[in-house]
Coordinates of C-alpha atoms in Angstrom, one line a residue:
M64 CA 0.0 0.0 0.0
T65 CA 1.4 3.3 -1.1
F66 CA 1.3 6.6 0.9
G67 CA -1.4 8.0 -1.3
Q68 CA -3.5 4.8 -1.0
W69 CA -3.2 5.0 2.7
F70 CA -4.9 8.4 2.8
S71 CA -7.4 7.6 0.0
F72 CA -11.1 7.0 0.6
Q73 CA -11.4 4.8 -2.6
G74 CA -11.3 1.0 -2.8
R75 CA -11.5 -1.8 -0.3
I76 CA -9.2 -3.3 2.4
R77 CA -9.4 -6.5 4.4
R78 CA -9.6 -6.8 8.2
K79 CA -5.9 -7.7 8.4
T80 CA -4.9 -4.6 6.5
W81 CA -7.1 -2.4 8.7
W82 CA -5.6 -3.7 11.9
L83 CA -1.9 -3.7 10.8
A84 CA -1.9 -0.6 8.6
Y85 CA -4.3 1.7 10.4
V86 CA -5.1 0.8 14.0
L87 CA -1.7 -0.3 15.3
P88 CA 0.3 2.5 13.6
L89 CA -2.1 5.2 14.7
V90 CA -2.2 3.9 18.3
A91 CA 1.6 3.8 18.3
L92 CA 1.8 7.3 16.9
S93 CA -0.4 8.6 19.7
I94 CA 1.6 6.9 22.4
V95 CA 4.9 8.2 21.0
A96 CA 3.6 11.8 20.8
S97 CA 2.3 11.6 24.4
V98 CA 5.6 10.3 25.7
I99 CA 7.5 13.2 23.9
D100 CA 5.1 15.8 25.3
I101 CA 5.5 14.4 28.8
S102 CA 9.3 14.2 28.6
L103 CA 9.6 17.8 27.3
G104 CA 7.3 19.1 30.0
F105 CA 4.4 20.1 27.9
V106 CA 2.0 17.8 29.9
T107 CA 2.2 17.6 33.7
F108 CA 0.6 15.2 36.2
T109 CA -0.9 16.2 39.5
E110 CA -1.9 14.1 42.5
D111 CA -5.3 14.7 43.9
A112 CA -6.1 13.5 47.5
M113 CA -9.2 11.3 47.7
P114 CA -10.6 10.0 50.9
E115 CA -11.5 6.6 49.5
D116 CA -8.4 5.6 47.5
G117 CA -5.8 7.9 49.0
F118 CA -4.8 9.8 45.8
A119 CA -5.4 10.0 42.1
V120 CA -3.2 11.2 39.2
S121 CA -4.6 13.6 36.5
A122 CA -2.9 15.1 33.4
Q123 CA -3.1 18.8 32.7
G124 CA -2.8 20.3 29.2
I125 CA -2.1 18.8 25.7
G126 CA 1.3 19.0 24.0
P127 CA 2.1 20.1 20.5
F128 CA 3.2 16.7 19.4
S129 CA -0.1 15.2 20.4
L130 CA -1.9 17.9 18.3
L131 CA 0.3 17.1 15.3
A132 CA -0.4 13.4 15.7
L133 CA -4.1 14.1 15.9
I134 CA -4.3 15.2 12.2
P135 CA -3.1 11.9 10.6
S136 CA -5.0 9.9 13.3
L137 CA -8.3 11.5 12.3
W138 CA -7.7 11.4 8.5
G139 CA -6.3 7.9 8.5
G140 CA -8.9 6.6 10.9
L141 CA -11.7 7.8 8.6
A142 CA -10.0 6.6 5.4
G143 CA -9.4 3.1 6.8
Q144 CA -12.9 2.8 8.2
V145 CA -14.5 4.0 4.9
K146 CA -12.6 1.4 2.9
R147 CA -13.7 -1.3 5.4
W148 CA -17.3 -0.2 4.9
H149 CA -16.7 -0.6 1.1
D150 CA -15.4 -4.1 1.7
R151 CA -18.7 -4.8 3.4
D152 CA -20.4 -3.5 0.2
K153 CA -21.8 -0.5 2.0
S154 CA -21.4 3.2 1.4
G155 CA -18.7 5.1 3.1
W156 CA -21.3 7.4 4.7
W157 CA -21.9 4.6 7.2
V158 CA -18.9 6.1 9.0
L159 CA -21.3 8.7 10.5
I160 CA -22.9 5.9 12.6
N161 CA -20.1 6.6 15.1
L162 CA -21.9 9.8 16.0
I163 CA -24.7 7.8 17.7
P164 CA -23.7 7.6 21.4
L165 CA -22.6 4.2 22.7
V166 CA -24.5 2.1 20.0
G167 CA -22.8 3.7 17.0
P168 CA -19.1 3.0 17.9
I169 CA -19.9 -0.6 19.0
W170 CA -21.8 -1.3 15.7
A171 CA -19.0 0.3 13.6
L172 CA -16.3 -1.8 15.5
I173 CA -18.2 -5.0 14.8
E174 CA -18.7 -4.3 11.1
T175 CA -15.2 -3.0 10.3
A176 CA -13.0 -5.1 12.7
F177 CA -14.7 -8.5 13.0
L178 CA -17.0 -9.1 10.0
S179 CA -15.5 -10.3 6.7
G180 CA -16.1 -8.4 3.4
T181 CA -18.2 -9.6 0.5
P182 CA -16.5 -12.4 -1.5
G183 CA -15.5 -11.4 -5.0
P184 CA -15.6 -8.0 -6.6
N185 CA -18.4 -5.5 -5.7
R186 CA -19.3 -2.0 -6.8
F187 CA -16.3 -0.5 -4.9
G188 CA -13.5 -2.7 -6.3
P189 CA -12.0 -6.2 -6.5
D190 CA -11.8 -8.5 -3.6
P191 CA -8.7 -7.5 -1.5
K192 CA -8.2 -11.2 -0.7
G193 CA -7.9 -12.1 -4.4
G194 CA -9.8 -15.0 -5.9
A195 CA -12.0 -15.4 -8.9
G196 CA -13.1 -12.3 -10.7
V197 CA -10.2 -10.1 -9.7
A198 CA -8.6 -9.9 -13.2
Q199 CA -11.9 -9.5 -14.9
W200 CA -13.2 -6.7 -12.6
Q201 CA -13.2 -3.2 -13.9
A202 CA -14.4 -0.1 -12.2
A203 CA -17.8 0.9 -13.5
P204 CA -17.7 4.4 -15.2
P205 CA -20.1 7.0 -13.8
P206 CA -23.4 7.5 -15.8
G207 CA -22.9 9.8 -18.7
A208 CA -19.1 9.5 -18.8
W209 CA -17.3 9.3 -22.1
Q210 CA -16.0 5.9 -23.1
P211 CA -13.4 5.4 -25.8
Q212 CA -14.7 3.6 -28.9
Q213 CA -12.9 0.4 -29.9
P214 CA -11.5 0.6 -33.4
Q215 CA -13.4 -1.6 -35.8
P216 CA -11.2 -3.9 -38.0
Q217 CA -11.2 -2.7 -41.6
Q218 CA -11.3 -5.2 -44.5
W219 CA -8.7 -4.8 -47.2
Q220 CA -10.1 -3.5 -50.5
P221 CA -8.1 -3.5 -53.8
Q222 CA -7.1 -0.1 -55.0
P223 CA -8.2 0.9 -58.5
Q224 CA -5.5 0.9 -61.2
W225 CA -4.2 4.2 -62.4
Q226 CA -5.5 5.5 -65.6
Q227 CA -4.0 8.1 -67.8
P228 CA -6.0 11.3 -67.9
P229 CA -7.9 12.0 -71.2
Q230 CA -6.2 15.3 -71.8
Q231 CA -2.5 16.0 -71.4
W232 CA -1.4 19.0 -69.4
Q233 CA -0.6 22.1 -71.4
P234 CA 1.3 25.1 -70.1
P235 CA -0.8 28.3 -69.7
P236 CA -0.4 30.9 -72.5
Q237 CA 2.4 33.3 -71.9
P238 CA 1.4 37.0 -71.8
P239 CA 2.7 39.2 -74.7
Q240 CA 6.0 40.8 -74.1
G241 CA 6.7 44.5 -74.6
P242 CA 4.6 47.5 -73.9
P243 CA 0.9 47.6 -75.1
P244 CA -0.1 49.6 -78.3
G245 CA 0.0 53.3 -77.8
Y246 CA 2.3 53.2 -74.8
G247 CA 4.3 56.5 -74.5
Q248 CA 2.2 58.3 -77.2
P249 CA 0.2 61.5 -76.4
P250 CA -3.6 61.3 -76.7
P251 CA -5.4 62.7 -79.8
G252 CA -5.5 66.6 -79.8
Y253 CA -2.6 66.9 -77.3
G254 CA -0.7 70.1 -78.0
Q255 CA -3.2 71.7 -80.5
Q256 CA -4.7 75.2 -80.2
P257 CA -7.8 75.5 -78.0
P258 CA -11.2 76.2 -79.7
P259 CA -12.4 79.8 -80.3
G260 CA -13.7 81.5 -77.2
Y261 CA -11.7 79.3 -74.8
G262 CA -10.8 81.3 -71.6
Q263 CA -13.2 84.3 -72.5
P264 CA -16.2 85.2 -70.2
P265 CA -19.7 84.6 -71.5
P266 CA -21.8 87.5 -72.8
G267 CA -23.2 89.7 -70.1
Y268 CA -20.7 88.5 -67.5
G269 CA -20.2 91.2 -64.8
Q270 CA -23.2 93.3 -65.9
P271 CA -26.3 93.8 -63.6
P272 CA -29.6 92.5 -64.7
P273 CA -32.3 94.9 -66.1
G274 CA -34.0 97.0 -63.3
Y275 CA -31.3 96.3 -60.8
G276 CA -31.2 99.1 -58.2
Q277 CA -34.6 100.7 -59.2
P278 CA -37.5 100.8 -56.7
P279 CA -40.6 98.7 -57.4
P280 CA -43.8 100.3 -58.9
G281 CA -45.8 102.4 -56.3
Y282 CA -42.9 102.7 -54.0
G283 CA -43.1 106.1 -52.0
Q284 CA -46.7 106.9 -52.9
P285 CA -49.4 107.7 -50.3
P286 CA -51.4 104.7 -48.9
P287 CA -54.9 104.0 -50.2
P288 CA -58.0 105.5 -48.5
G289 CA -58.9 104.0 -45.2
Y290 CA -55.4 102.6 -44.5
G291 CA -54.8 102.5 -40.8
Q292 CA -58.4 103.3 -39.7
Q293 CA -60.5 100.9 -37.6
P294 CA -63.4 99.4 -39.6
P295 CA -66.9 100.3 -38.4
P296 CA -68.7 97.8 -36.1
P297 CA -71.4 95.6 -37.5
P298 CA -75.1 96.5 -37.1
G299 CA -76.4 95.9 -33.5
Y300 CA -73.0 95.8 -32.0
G301 CA -73.3 96.7 -28.2
Q302 CA -77.1 96.5 -28.1
P303 CA -79.0 93.9 -26.0
P304 CA -80.5 91.1 -27.9
R305 CA -84.2 91.1 -28.6
G306 CA -86.5 89.5 -26.0
S307 CA -84.0 89.7 -23.2
V308 CA -85.2 91.0 -19.7
P309 CA -83.3 94.0 -18.4
P310 CA -81.7 93.4 -15.0
V311 CA -83.8 94.4 -12.0
R312 CA -82.1 96.3 -9.3
R313 CA -82.9 95.3 -5.8
E314 CA -82.8 97.8 -3.0

């Protein structure tokens, strides 16, 4: 068993492996750590006087080596017990049964320390004791996981014989060499005299149009009669309508 397998929660282990690889080393580690703490003075013992027995010894404090040994003890204890539950073909969550007072630890001890695992491979791995079915067992992939496809054998097929193409290859036509026709010659009419009237302004250029600067007809004459006067009101404007009752003044 490698160092990584010792801390792993996967697979199965037999009862012999659990006792020799987990229980005894962890107990020895705890004892050695306690002895080092006591020898270095991190843990002290006191004698308490008792009327019945005379005296009693009690330890005070916990040393740093005991705290360091607690980490692999907890992790290794859980990993070993989970793999023993797997050997019993049960989920590793059964380790939580230790939280039940008195009954839980006794049940876990009987299951993991004294009862044999399931013979042959189960859903957690092959039988750690060996036997039939070990070589054929493979871990079941999780549902929906990708599985590589096995290559299918291909049958040999004869290759078709080479046939000469119907038309032979011909090189592409070469472009004509030399400049194109008319290259370097001036266009028609280049250098001849311009037509008559070229550069002269059109007739009437710069002269004002007829009537420019003269006032329009009627400009400056008096306005027509009635301009600016208010039109007379329509007939009956300001008179009360017919049939209306005049207001009565009350004293």
